[in-house]
Coordinates of C-alpha atoms in Angstrom, one line a residue:
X1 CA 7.4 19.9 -1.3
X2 CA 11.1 19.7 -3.6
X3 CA 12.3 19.0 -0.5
X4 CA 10.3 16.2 0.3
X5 CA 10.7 14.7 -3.1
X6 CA 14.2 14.7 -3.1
X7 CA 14.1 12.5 0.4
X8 CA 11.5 10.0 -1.6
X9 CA 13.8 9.8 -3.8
X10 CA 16.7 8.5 -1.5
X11 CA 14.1 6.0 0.6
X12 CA 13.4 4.7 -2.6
X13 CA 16.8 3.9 -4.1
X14 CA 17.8 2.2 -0.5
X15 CA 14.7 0.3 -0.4
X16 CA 15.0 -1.2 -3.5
X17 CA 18.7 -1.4 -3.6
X18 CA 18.2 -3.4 0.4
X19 CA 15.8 -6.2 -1.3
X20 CA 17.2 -6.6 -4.3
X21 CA 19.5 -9.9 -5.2
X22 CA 23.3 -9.4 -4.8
X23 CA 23.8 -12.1 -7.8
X24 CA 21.0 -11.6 -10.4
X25 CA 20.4 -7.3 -10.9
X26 CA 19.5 -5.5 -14.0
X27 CA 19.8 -2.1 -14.8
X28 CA 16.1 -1.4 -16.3
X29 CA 13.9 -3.3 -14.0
X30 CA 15.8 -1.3 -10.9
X31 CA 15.3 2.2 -12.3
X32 CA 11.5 1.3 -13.3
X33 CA 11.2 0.2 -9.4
X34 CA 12.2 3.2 -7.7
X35 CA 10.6 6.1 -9.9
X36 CA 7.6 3.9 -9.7
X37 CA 7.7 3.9 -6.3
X38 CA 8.7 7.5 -5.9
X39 CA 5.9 8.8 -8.2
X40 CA 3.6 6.9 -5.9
X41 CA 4.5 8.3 -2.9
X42 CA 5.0 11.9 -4.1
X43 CA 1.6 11.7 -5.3
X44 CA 0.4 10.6 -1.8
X45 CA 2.6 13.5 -0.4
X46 CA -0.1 16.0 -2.5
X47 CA -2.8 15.3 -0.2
X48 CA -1.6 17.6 3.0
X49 CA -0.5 20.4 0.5
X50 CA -4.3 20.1 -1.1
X51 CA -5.8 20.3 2.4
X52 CA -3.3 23.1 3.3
X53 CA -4.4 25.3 0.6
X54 CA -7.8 25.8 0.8
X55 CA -7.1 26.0 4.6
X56 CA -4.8 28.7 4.2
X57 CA -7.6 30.9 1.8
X58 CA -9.1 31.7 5.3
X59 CA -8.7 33.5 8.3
X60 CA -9.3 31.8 11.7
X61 CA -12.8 33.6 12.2
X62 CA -13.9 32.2 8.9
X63 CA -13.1 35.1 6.7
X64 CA -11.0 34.9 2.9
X65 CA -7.9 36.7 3.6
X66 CA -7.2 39.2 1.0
X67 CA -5.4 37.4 -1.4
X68 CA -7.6 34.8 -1.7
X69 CA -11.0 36.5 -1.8
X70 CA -11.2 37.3 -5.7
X71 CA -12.8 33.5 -6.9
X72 CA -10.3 33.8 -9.9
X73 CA -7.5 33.7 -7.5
X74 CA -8.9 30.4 -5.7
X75 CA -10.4 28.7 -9.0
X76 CA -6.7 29.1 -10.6
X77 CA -4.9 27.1 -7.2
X78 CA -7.3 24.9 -7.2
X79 CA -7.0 23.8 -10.6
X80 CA -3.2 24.1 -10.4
X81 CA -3.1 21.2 -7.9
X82 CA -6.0 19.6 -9.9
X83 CA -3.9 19.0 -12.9
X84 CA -0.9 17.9 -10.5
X85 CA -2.9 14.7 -9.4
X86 CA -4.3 14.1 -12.7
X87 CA -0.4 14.2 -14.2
X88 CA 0.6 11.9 -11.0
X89 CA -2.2 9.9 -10.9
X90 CA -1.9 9.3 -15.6
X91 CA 1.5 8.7 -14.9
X92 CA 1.0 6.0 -12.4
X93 CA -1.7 4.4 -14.6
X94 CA 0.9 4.2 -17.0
X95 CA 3.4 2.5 -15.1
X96 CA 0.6 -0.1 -14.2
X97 CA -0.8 -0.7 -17.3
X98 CA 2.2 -0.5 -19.6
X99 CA 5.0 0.8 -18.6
X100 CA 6.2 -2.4 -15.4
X101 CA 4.3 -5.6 -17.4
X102 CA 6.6 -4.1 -20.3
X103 CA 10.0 -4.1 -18.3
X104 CA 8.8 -7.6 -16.6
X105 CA 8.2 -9.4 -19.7
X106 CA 11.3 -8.0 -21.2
X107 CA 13.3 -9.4 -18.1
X108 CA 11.6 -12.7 -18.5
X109 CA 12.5 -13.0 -22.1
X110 CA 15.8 -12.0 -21.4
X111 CA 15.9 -15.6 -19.9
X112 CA 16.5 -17.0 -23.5
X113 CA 20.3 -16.6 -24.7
X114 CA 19.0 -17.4 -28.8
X115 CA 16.8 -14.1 -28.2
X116 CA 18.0 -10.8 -29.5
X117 CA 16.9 -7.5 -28.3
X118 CA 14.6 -6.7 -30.8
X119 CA 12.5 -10.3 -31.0
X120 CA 12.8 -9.4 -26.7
X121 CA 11.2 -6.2 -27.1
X122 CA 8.8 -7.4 -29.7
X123 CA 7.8 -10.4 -27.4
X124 CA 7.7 -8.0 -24.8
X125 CA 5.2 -5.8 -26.0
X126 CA 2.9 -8.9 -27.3
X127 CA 2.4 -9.7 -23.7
X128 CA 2.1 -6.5 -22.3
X129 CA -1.3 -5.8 -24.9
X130 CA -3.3 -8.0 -22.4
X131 CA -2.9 -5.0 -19.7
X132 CA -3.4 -2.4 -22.6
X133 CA -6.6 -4.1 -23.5
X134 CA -7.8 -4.2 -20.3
X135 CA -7.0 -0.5 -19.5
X136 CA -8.9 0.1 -22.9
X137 CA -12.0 -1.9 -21.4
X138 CA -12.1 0.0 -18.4
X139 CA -12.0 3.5 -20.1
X140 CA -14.7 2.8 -22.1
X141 CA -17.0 1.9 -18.8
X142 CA -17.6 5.7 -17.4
X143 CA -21.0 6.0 -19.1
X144 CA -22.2 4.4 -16.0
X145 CA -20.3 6.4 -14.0
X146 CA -23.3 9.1 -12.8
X147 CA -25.0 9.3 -9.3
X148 CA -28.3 7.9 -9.4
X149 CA -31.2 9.3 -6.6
X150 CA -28.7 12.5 -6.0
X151 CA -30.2 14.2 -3.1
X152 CA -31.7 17.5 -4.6
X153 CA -30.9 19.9 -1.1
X154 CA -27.2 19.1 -1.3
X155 CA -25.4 21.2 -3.5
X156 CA -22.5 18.8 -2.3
X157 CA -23.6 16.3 -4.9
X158 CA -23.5 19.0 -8.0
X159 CA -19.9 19.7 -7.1
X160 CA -19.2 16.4 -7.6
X161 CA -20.5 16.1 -11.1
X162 CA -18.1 20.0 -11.8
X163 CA -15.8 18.0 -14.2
X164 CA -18.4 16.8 -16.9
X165 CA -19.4 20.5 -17.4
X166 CA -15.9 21.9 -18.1
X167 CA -13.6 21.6 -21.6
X168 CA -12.7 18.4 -22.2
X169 CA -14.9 16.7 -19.5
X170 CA -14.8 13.1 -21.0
X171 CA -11.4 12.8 -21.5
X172 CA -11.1 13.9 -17.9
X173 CA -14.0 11.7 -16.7
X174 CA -12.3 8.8 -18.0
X175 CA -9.6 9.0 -16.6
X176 CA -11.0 9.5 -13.4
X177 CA -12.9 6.4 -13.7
X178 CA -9.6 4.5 -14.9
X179 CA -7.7 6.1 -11.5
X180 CA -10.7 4.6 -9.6
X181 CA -10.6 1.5 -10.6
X182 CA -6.7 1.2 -10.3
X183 CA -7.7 1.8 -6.4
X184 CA -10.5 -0.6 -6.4
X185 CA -8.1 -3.4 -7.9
X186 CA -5.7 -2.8 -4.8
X187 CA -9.0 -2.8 -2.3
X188 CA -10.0 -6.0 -3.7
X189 CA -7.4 -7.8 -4.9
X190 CA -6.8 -9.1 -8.1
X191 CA -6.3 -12.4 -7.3
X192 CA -7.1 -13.6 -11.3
X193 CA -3.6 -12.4 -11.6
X194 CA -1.4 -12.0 -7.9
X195 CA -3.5 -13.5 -5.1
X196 CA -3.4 -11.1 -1.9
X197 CA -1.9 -8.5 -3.6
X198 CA -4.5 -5.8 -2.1
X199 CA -4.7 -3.3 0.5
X200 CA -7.3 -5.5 2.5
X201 CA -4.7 -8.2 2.9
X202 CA -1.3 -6.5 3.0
X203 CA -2.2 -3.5 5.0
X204 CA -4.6 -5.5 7.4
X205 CA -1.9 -8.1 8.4
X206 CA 1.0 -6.1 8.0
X207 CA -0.8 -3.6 10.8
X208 CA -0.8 -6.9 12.8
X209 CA 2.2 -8.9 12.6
X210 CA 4.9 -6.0 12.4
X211 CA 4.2 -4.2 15.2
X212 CA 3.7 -7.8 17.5
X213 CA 7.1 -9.3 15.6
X214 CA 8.7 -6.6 17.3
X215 CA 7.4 -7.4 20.7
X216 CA 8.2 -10.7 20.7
X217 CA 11.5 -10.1 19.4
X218 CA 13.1 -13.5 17.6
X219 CA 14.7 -16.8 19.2
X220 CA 17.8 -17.4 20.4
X221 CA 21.0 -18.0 17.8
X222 CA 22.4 -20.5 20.1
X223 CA 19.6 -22.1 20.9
X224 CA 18.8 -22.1 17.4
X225 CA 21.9 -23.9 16.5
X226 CA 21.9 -26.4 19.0
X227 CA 18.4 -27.5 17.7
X228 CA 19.3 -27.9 14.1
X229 CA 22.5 -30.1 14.8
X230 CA 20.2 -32.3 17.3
X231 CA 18.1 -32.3 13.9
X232 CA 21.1 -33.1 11.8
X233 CA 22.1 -35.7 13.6
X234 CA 18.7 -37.7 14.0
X235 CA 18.2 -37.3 9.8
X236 CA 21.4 -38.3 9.2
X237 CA 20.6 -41.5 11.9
X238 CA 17.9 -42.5 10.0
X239 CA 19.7 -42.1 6.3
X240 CA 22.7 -44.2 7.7
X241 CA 20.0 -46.9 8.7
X242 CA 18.0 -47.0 5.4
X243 CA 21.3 -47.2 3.8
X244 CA 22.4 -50.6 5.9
X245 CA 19.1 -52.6 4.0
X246 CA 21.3 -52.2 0.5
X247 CA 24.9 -52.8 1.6
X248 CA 24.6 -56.8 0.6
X249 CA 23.8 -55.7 -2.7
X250 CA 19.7 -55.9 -2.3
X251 CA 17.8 -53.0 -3.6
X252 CA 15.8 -50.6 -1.8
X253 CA 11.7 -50.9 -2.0
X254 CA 10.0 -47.8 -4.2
X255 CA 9.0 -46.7 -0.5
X256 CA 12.6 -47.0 1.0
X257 CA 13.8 -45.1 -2.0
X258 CA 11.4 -42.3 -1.7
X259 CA 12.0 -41.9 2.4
X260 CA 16.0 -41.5 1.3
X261 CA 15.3 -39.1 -1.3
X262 CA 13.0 -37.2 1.1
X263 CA 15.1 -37.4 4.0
X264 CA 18.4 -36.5 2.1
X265 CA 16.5 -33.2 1.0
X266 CA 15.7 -32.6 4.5
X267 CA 19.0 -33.2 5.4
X268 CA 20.5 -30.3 3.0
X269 CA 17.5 -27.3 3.9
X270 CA 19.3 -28.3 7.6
X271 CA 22.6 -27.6 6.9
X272 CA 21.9 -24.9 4.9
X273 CA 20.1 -23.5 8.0
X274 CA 23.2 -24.3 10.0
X275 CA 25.1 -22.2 7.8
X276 CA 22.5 -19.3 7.8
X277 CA 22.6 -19.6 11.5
X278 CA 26.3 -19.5 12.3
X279 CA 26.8 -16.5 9.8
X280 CA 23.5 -15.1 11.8
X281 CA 25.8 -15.5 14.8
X282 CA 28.6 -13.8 13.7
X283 CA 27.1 -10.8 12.2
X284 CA 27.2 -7.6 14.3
X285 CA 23.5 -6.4 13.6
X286 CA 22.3 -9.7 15.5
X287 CA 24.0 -8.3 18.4
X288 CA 23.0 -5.1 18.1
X289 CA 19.3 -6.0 17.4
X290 CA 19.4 -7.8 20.6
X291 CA 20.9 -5.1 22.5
X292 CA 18.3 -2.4 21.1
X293 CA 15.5 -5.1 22.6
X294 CA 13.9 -2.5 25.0
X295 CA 13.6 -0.6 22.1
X296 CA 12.1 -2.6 19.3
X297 CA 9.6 -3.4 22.2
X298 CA 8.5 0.3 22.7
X299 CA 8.5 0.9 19.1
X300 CA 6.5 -2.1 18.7
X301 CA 3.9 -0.9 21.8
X302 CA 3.4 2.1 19.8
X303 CA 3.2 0.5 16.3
X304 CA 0.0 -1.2 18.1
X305 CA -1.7 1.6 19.8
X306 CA -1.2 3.6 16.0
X307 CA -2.7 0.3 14.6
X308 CA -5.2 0.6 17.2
X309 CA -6.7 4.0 16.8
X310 CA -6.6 3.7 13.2
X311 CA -9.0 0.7 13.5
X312 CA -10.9 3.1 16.1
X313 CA -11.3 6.0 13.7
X314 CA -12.4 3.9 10.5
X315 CA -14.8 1.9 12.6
X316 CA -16.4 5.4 13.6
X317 CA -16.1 7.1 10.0
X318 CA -17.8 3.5 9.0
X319 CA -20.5 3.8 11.4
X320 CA -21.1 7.6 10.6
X321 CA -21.8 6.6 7.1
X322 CA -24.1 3.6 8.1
X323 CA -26.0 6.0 10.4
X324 CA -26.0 9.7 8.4
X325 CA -25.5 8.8 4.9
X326 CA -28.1 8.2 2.5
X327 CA -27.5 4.7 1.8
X328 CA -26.0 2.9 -1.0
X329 CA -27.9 5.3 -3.8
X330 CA -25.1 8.0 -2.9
X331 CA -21.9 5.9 -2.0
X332 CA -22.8 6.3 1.8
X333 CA -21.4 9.7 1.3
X334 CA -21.2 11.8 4.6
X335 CA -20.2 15.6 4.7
X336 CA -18.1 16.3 7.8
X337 CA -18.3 13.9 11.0
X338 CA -21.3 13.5 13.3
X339 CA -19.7 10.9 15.3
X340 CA -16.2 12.1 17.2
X341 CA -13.5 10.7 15.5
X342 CA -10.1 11.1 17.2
X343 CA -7.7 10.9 14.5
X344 CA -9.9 13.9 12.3
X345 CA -9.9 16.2 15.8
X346 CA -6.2 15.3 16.0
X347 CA -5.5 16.3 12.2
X348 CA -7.8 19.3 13.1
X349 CA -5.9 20.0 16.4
X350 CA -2.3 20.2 14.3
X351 CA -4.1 21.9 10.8
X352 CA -3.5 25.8 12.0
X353 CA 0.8 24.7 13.0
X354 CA 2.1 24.0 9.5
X355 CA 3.8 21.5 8.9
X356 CA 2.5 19.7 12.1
X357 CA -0.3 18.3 10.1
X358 CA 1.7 17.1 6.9
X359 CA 4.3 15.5 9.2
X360 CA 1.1 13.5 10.9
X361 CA 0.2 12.6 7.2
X362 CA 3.3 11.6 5.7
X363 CA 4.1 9.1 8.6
X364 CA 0.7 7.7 8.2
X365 CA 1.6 7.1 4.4
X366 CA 4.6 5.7 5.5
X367 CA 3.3 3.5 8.1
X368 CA 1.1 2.5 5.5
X369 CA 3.9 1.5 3.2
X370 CA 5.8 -0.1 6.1
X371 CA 3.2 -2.3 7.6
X372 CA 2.1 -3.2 3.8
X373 CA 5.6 -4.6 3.3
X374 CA 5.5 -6.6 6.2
X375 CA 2.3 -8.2 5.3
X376 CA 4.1 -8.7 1.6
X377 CA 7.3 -10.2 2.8
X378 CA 5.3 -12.5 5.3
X379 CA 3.6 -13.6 3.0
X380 CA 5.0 -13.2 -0.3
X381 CA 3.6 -12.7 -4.2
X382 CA 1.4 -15.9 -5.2
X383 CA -0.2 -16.9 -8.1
X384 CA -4.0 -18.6 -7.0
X385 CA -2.5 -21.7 -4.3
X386 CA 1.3 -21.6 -5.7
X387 CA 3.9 -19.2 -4.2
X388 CA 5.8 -16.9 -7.5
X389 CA 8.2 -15.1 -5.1
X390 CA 9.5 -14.6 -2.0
X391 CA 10.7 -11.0 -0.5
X392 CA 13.7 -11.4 1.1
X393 CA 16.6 -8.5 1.7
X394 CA 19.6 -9.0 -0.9
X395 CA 18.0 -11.9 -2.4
X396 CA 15.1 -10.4 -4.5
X397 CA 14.8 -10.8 -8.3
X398 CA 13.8 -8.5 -10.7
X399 CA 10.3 -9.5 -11.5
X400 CA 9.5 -9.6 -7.7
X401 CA 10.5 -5.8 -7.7
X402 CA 8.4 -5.3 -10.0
X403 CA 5.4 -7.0 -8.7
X404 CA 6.6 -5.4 -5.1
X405 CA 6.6 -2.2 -6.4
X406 CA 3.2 -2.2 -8.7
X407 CA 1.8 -3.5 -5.4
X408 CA 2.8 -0.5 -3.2
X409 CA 1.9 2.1 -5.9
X410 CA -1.5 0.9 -5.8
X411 CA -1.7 0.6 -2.0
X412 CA -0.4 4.4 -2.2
X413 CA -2.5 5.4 -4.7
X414 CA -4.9 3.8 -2.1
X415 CA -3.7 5.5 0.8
X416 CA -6.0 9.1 -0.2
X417 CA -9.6 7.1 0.4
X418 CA -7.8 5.6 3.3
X419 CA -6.9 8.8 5.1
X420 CA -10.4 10.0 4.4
X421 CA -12.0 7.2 6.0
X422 CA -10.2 7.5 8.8
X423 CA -10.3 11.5 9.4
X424 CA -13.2 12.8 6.6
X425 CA -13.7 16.2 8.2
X426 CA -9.9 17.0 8.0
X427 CA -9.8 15.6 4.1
X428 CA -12.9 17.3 2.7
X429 CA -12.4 20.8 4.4
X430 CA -8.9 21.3 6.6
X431 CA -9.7 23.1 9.0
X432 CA -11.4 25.9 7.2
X433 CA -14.4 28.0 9.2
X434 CA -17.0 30.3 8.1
X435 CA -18.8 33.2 9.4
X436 CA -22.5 33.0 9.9
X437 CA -24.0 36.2 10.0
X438 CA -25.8 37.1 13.2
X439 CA -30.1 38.1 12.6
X440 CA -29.8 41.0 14.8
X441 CA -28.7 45.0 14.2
X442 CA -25.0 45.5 13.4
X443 CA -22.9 48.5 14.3
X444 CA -21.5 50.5 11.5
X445 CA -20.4 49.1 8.9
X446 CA -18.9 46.1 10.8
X447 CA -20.2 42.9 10.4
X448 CA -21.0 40.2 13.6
X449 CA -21.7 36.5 13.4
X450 CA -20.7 33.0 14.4
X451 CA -18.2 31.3 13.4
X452 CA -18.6 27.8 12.3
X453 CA -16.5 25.1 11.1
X454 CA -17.1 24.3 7.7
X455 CA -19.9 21.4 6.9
X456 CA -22.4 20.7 3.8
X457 CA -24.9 23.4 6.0
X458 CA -22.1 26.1 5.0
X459 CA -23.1 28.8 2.0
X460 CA -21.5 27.4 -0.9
X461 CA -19.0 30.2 -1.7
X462 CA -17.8 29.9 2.0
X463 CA -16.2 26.5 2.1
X464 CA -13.6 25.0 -0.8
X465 CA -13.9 21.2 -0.8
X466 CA -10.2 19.8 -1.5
X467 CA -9.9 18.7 -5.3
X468 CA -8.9 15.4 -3.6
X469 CA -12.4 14.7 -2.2
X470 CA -13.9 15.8 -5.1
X471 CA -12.4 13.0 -7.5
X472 CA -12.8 10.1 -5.1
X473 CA -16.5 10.8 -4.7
X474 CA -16.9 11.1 -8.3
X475 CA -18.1 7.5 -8.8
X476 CA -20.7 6.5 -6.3
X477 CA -20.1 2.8 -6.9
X478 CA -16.8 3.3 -6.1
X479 CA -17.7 5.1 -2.9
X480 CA -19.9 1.9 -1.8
X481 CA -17.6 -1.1 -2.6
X482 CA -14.6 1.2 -0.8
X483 CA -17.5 1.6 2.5
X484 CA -18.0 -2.7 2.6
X485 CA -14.3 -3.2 2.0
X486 CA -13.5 -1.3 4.6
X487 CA -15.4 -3.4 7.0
X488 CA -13.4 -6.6 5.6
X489 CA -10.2 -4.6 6.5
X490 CA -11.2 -4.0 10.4
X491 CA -12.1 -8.0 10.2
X492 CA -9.0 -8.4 8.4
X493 CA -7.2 -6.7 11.0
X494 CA -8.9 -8.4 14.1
X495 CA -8.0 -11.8 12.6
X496 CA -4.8 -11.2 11.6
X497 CA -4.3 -9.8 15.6
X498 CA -5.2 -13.0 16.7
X499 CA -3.0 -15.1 14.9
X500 CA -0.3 -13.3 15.5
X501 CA -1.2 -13.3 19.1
X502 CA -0.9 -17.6 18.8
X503 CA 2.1 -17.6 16.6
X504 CA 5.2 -18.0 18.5
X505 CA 8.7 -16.4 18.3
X506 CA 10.1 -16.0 14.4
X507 CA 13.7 -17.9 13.6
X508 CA 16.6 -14.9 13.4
X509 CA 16.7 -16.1 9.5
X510 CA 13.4 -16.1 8.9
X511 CA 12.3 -16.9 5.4
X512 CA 15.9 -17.0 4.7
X513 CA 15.8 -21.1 4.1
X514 CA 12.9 -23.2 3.3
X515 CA 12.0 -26.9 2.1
X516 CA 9.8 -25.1 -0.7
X517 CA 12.7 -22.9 -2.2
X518 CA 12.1 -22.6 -5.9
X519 CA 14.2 -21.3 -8.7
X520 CA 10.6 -19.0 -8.7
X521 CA 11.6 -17.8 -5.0
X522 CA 14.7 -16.9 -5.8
X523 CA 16.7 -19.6 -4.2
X524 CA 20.2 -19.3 -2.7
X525 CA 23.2 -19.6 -4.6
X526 CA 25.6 -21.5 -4.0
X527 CA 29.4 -21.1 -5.1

């Protein structure tokens, strides 16, 4: 697990460090970006090492090996990696809430040379009491936090309620509701604030378009060029001839003068395209992306098929819960599977060959993370109908790192429900069995029986639920809105197949140069 977190560690510093703009950088909103995005993803990397644990209490014919058959032993792991999502999971609430809208409003007032540090960090933190407020509002919302019509024969639902019993149970119960609700905001999107910045759009397209982008591959350079100076050449046709009405000294009409300025603007996103294009045909990765073609299409066939069977498997855990659960009373909460799923039997499948299984999990989370910034660099960071920022490798401001990066925290944070709608069995249990005694005689002191993987039929001191289940079940209103949302994503999804599907080939500089550039979008500079 060190291990691992010194490689997040180096993915994030490159990833930031590939985005963000060679001319305008500063020191503070850089290092807030990467440990944000590193705590995120270390926290997502807590998930196989939960579901490893209370697989590894038990033997394969269901039994507690010896170390683990004292309920002291068990009750102290389990609250050990307990407290390490509550201290990831505070700390990320942090960053949200105060820590990145403090570091972007200090950027953003930074803007103002007659401005000194302190009236900047006083400034700062004026603007960044909004989020505080709101995080306030939403702590003080858990008293209707409790199950309502909890069925009485599952002893499921009393585990979930374990935390309001224990020392200290409110402060813990709020902050469980406050980590919900930082999920919830990614599911749905706040789009008050940052319009698709949510799981539901980012993920959903970005599953779509990345994996079919690198089917299609891009157009030709040369082709390409010879377009945009055929372009070039017909605007700057048609500003020589609006020019010729003024040359004996008569003025242009308000709707001459408007075509000039229009087409003169036109004229200067084309040569700045020919410029991006004949650097684009110089540069040695263009060659070598189209030499690695055969590749990128592969890659891209399989990006599909994993986009595929994801779809597959939360369609099936969605239609498990419509069919088993009891309704929207409980949060359409199902123990185990009763549909086959194939991603849970796979996860099962790899459980019992450490580290198969966290391998399988980690490059889901990542996949996650990839196809989200796909779907975030296609589409960029808007505000309601008006475009903030753009994403763009080398070229990225500061407060678009930090928007990027509060963005893939919360899709991270999101990533735990995610995984457990797609493989539920896996999530709540491992791959942890039990032994049901047998009714008839036994021999000696040895004891016979079948052994059963573990389900909400098992005794309850023979299965440990992971502590990861536990807290995202804890609000049953949660659990519902998370069930409908992920029906919008597999709609989300099918949509955004199709019009990738219709869209043709993308330009080599894609989102490189457009007509719409802003001093917002970070526009290029030029020297």
């Amino acid at each position: 697990y060190a291990k691992y977190c010194f490689v997040i560690l180096a993915f994030c510093w490159v990833y930031i460090r590939k985005f963000q703009s060679r001319q305008e950088s500063e020191v503070v909103s850089t290092i807030t970006a990467i440990c944000a995005l590193a705590i995120a993803l270390i926290t997502s990397a807590l998930l196989p090492v939960d579901i490893f644990l209370v697989s590894f209490m038990k033997h394969p014919n269901g039994t507690y090996k010896e170390w683990a058959a004292n309920n002291e032993t068990r009750g102290q792991i389990e609250d050990t990696v307990l407290y390490g999502y509550y201290t990831l999971y505070s700390i990320i609430l942090f960053c949200v809430f105060l820590w990145i809208p403090f570091v972007y409003f200090y950027y953003e007032e930074r803007d103002d040379d007659n401005v000194n540090k302190c009236s900047q960090v006083k400034n700062a933190l004026k603007y960044t009491v909004g989020f505080v407020i709101v995080c306030a509002v939403i702590s003080t919302q858990n008293g209707c936090s409790k199950f309502t019509n909890e069925p009485q024969h599952n002893y499921r639902f009393h585990h979930l309620n374990i935390f309001s019993s224990t020392k200290n149970g409110i402060i813990w119960k709020a902050r469980n509701y406050m980590i919900c609700c930082a999920c919830l905001f990614t599911h749905l999107s706040v789009r008050v604030c940052v319009r698709a910045s949510s799981t539901l759009v980012f993920q959903a397209y970005g599953m779509s378009v990345l994996p079919l982008n690198l089917i299609k591959g891009t157009r030709s350079v040369a082709y390409e060029r010879l377009e945009n100076t055929e372009d070039i050449d017909d605007v700057e046709h048609q500003i020589e001839k609006l020019k010729t009405k003024c040359k004996d000294g008569r003025p242009l009409s308000s709707r001459d003068r408007n075509n000039l300025q229009e087409l003169e603007g036109k004229l200067q996103v084309l040569q700045r395209r020919g410029r991006h294009l004949e650097i684009a045909e110089r540069n040695c990765c263009t060659k070598v992306g189209s030499a690695l073609r055969p590749f990128k299409i592969l890659l891209g066939i399989f990006f599909i098929l994993v986009a595929l069977l994801f779809t597959v498997a939360l369609f099936i855990s969605n239609l498990d819960k419509a069919l088993h659960s009891a309704g929207i009373s409980s949060g359409f909460i199902v123990f185990g599977t009763n549909l086959t799923n194939p991603l849970n039997e796979l996860l099962l499948a790899l459980q019992p060959v450490f580290p198969l299984d966290y391998i399988l999990i980690t490059v889901i989370t990542m996949y996650f993370v990839v196809t989200s910034m796909a779907g975030i660099r296609n589409m960029g960071i808007w505000f309601f109908w008006i475009r903030l920022y753009k994403i763009r490798p080398k070229k990225t401001r500061p407060q678009a790192l930090l928007f990027l990066c509060m963005i893939l925290l919360l899709i991270v944070l999101h990533t735990s429900y995610m995984i457990y709608s797609l493989a539920p069995q896996y999530v709540m249990y491992g791959s942890q069995k039990y032994l049901m005694p047998s009714a008839g005689p036994t021999s000696g002191n040895a004891t016979f029986g079948t052994t059963r993987i573990c389900d909400a039929d098992a005794p309850e001191d023979q299965c440990t639920v992971t502590r990861s289940y536990l807290f995202l079940h804890k609000f049953w209103f949660f659990s519902t809105i998370y069930y409908f949302g992920n029906w919008a994503f597999i709609v989300a999804f099918l949509i955004g197949l199709v019009v990738s599907c219709c869209r043709g080939k993308k330009s080599v500089i894609e989102g490189e140069v457009e007509a719409d550039d802003s001093d917002l979008s970070d526009d290029e500079y030029v020297h």
